[in-house]
């Protein structure tokens, strides 16, 4: 699973990529993959959200923009 933002530039939505062409739109429950999401334990909530939505996971269109999952490129997360 890869966390990313997808959609028109400036209007990207947070998604979890399951395969190269399949993703789960998380925008109804997650505003964005930002500092608040990661610091509040957002990663722990993802499996349940994804499991509930995986059956209706859309395919990514070839003309859609895909971008990095972080709002700020200088932010680093270390485990």
PDB file of C-alpha atoms in Angstrom:
ATOM      1  CA  UNK A   1       0.000   0.000   0.000  1.00  0.00           C
ATOM      2  CA  UNK A   2       1.253   3.462  -0.917  1.00  0.00           C
ATOM      3  CA  UNK A   3      -0.139   6.731   0.395  1.00  0.00           C
ATOM      4  CA  UNK A   4      -0.424   9.414  -2.238  1.00  0.00           C
ATOM      5  CA  UNK A   5      -2.472  12.353  -3.483  1.00  0.00           C
ATOM      6  CA  UNK A   6      -4.278  12.085  -6.809  1.00  0.00           C
ATOM      7  CA  UNK A   7      -6.329  14.408  -8.982  1.00  0.00           C
ATOM      8  CA  UNK A   8      -6.026  17.742 -10.754  1.00  0.00           C
ATOM      9  CA  UNK A   9      -3.115  19.920  -9.609  1.00  0.00           C
ATOM     10  CA  UNK A  10      -4.219  21.954  -6.582  1.00  0.00           C
ATOM     11  CA  UNK A  11      -7.242  19.710  -5.924  1.00  0.00           C
ATOM     12  CA  UNK A  12      -5.583  16.390  -5.140  1.00  0.00           C
ATOM     13  CA  UNK A  13      -7.308  13.915  -2.816  1.00  0.00           C
ATOM     14  CA  UNK A  14      -5.600  11.587  -0.337  1.00  0.00           C
ATOM     15  CA  UNK A  15      -5.685   7.973  -1.541  1.00  0.00           C
ATOM     16  CA  UNK A  16      -4.135   4.618  -0.721  1.00  0.00           C
ATOM     17  CA  UNK A  17      -2.771   2.903  -3.824  1.00  0.00           C
ATOM     18  CA  UNK A  18      -3.429  -0.839  -3.690  1.00  0.00           C
ATOM     19  CA  UNK A  19      -2.077  -1.780  -7.139  1.00  0.00           C
ATOM     20  CA  UNK A  20      -0.603   0.197 -10.016  1.00  0.00           C
ATOM     21  CA  UNK A  21      -4.090   1.095 -11.236  1.00  0.00           C
ATOM     22  CA  UNK A  22      -6.349   0.682  -8.183  1.00  0.00           C
ATOM     23  CA  UNK A  23      -6.677   3.080  -5.285  1.00  0.00           C
ATOM     24  CA  UNK A  24      -9.018   3.815  -2.375  1.00  0.00           C
ATOM     25  CA  UNK A  25     -10.219   7.419  -2.076  1.00  0.00           C
ATOM     26  CA  UNK A  26      -9.781   8.453   1.564  1.00  0.00           C
ATOM     27  CA  UNK A  27     -10.965  12.062   1.230  1.00  0.00           C
ATOM     28  CA  UNK A  28     -14.291  11.455   3.001  1.00  0.00           C
ATOM     29  CA  UNK A  29     -12.550  10.479   6.240  1.00  0.00           C
ATOM     30  CA  UNK A  30      -9.044  11.975   5.932  1.00  0.00           C
ATOM     31  CA  UNK A  31      -8.466  15.622   5.060  1.00  0.00           C
ATOM     32  CA  UNK A  32      -4.867  15.122   3.946  1.00  0.00           C
ATOM     33  CA  UNK A  33      -1.664  13.305   4.795  1.00  0.00           C
ATOM     34  CA  UNK A  34      -0.227  16.091   6.902  1.00  0.00           C
ATOM     35  CA  UNK A  35       1.431  16.502  10.284  1.00  0.00           C
ATOM     36  CA  UNK A  36      -1.921  16.267  12.067  1.00  0.00           C
ATOM     37  CA  UNK A  37      -2.765  12.974  10.361  1.00  0.00           C
ATOM     38  CA  UNK A  38       0.542  11.326  11.273  1.00  0.00           C
ATOM     39  CA  UNK A  39       0.824  12.763  14.801  1.00  0.00           C
ATOM     40  CA  UNK A  40      -2.725  11.711  15.718  1.00  0.00           C
ATOM     41  CA  UNK A  41      -2.166   8.052  14.814  1.00  0.00           C
ATOM     42  CA  UNK A  42      -3.841   8.256  11.424  1.00  0.00           C
ATOM     43  CA  UNK A  43      -1.853   5.309  10.112  1.00  0.00           C
ATOM     44  CA  UNK A  44      -3.582   3.028  12.641  1.00  0.00           C
ATOM     45  CA  UNK A  45      -7.014   3.961  11.244  1.00  0.00           C
ATOM     46  CA  UNK A  46      -6.171   3.209   7.612  1.00  0.00           C
ATOM     47  CA  UNK A  47      -6.646  -0.595   7.544  1.00  0.00           C
ATOM     48  CA  UNK A  48     -10.263  -0.350   8.719  1.00  0.00           C
ATOM     49  CA  UNK A  49     -11.082   2.526   6.344  1.00  0.00           C
ATOM     50  CA  UNK A  50      -9.503   0.734   3.392  1.00  0.00           C
ATOM     51  CA  UNK A  51     -11.199  -2.586   4.191  1.00  0.00           C
ATOM     52  CA  UNK A  52     -14.588  -0.848   4.184  1.00  0.00           C
ATOM     53  CA  UNK A  53     -13.958   0.791   0.799  1.00  0.00           C
ATOM     54  CA  UNK A  54     -11.834  -1.725  -1.110  1.00  0.00           C
ATOM     55  CA  UNK A  55     -14.769  -3.353  -2.924  1.00  0.00           C
ATOM     56  CA  UNK A  56     -15.605  -0.081  -4.649  1.00  0.00           C
ATOM     57  CA  UNK A  57     -12.016   1.053  -5.217  1.00  0.00           C
ATOM     58  CA  UNK A  58     -11.838   2.981  -8.499  1.00  0.00           C
ATOM     59  CA  UNK A  59      -9.178   2.659 -11.148  1.00  0.00           C
ATOM     60  CA  UNK A  60      -6.864   5.613 -11.624  1.00  0.00           C
ATOM     61  CA  UNK A  61      -7.280   7.359 -14.959  1.00  0.00           C
ATOM     62  CA  UNK A  62      -4.151   7.695 -17.092  1.00  0.00           C
ATOM     63  CA  UNK A  63      -4.618  11.484 -17.280  1.00  0.00           C
ATOM     64  CA  UNK A  64      -4.848  12.057 -13.519  1.00  0.00           C
ATOM     65  CA  UNK A  65      -2.000  13.702 -11.667  1.00  0.00           C
ATOM     66  CA  UNK A  66      -0.379  11.668  -8.911  1.00  0.00           C
ATOM     67  CA  UNK A  67       1.839  13.402  -6.379  1.00  0.00           C
ATOM     68  CA  UNK A  68       3.795  12.813  -3.203  1.00  0.00           C
ATOM     69  CA  UNK A  69       1.770  12.056  -0.099  1.00  0.00           C
ATOM     70  CA  UNK A  70       3.328  14.807   2.042  1.00  0.00           C
ATOM     71  CA  UNK A  71       2.292  18.434   1.913  1.00  0.00           C
ATOM     72  CA  UNK A  72       5.803  19.616   2.685  1.00  0.00           C
ATOM     73  CA  UNK A  73       8.726  17.971   0.960  1.00  0.00           C
ATOM     74  CA  UNK A  74      11.105  18.964   3.781  1.00  0.00           C
ATOM     75  CA  UNK A  75       9.136  16.928   6.341  1.00  0.00           C
ATOM     76  CA  UNK A  76      10.726  13.579   7.135  1.00  0.00           C
ATOM     77  CA  UNK A  77       9.304  10.716   9.165  1.00  0.00           C
ATOM     78  CA  UNK A  78      11.615   8.135  10.676  1.00  0.00           C
ATOM     79  CA  UNK A  79      10.515   4.934  12.332  1.00  0.00           C
TER      80      UNK A  79
END
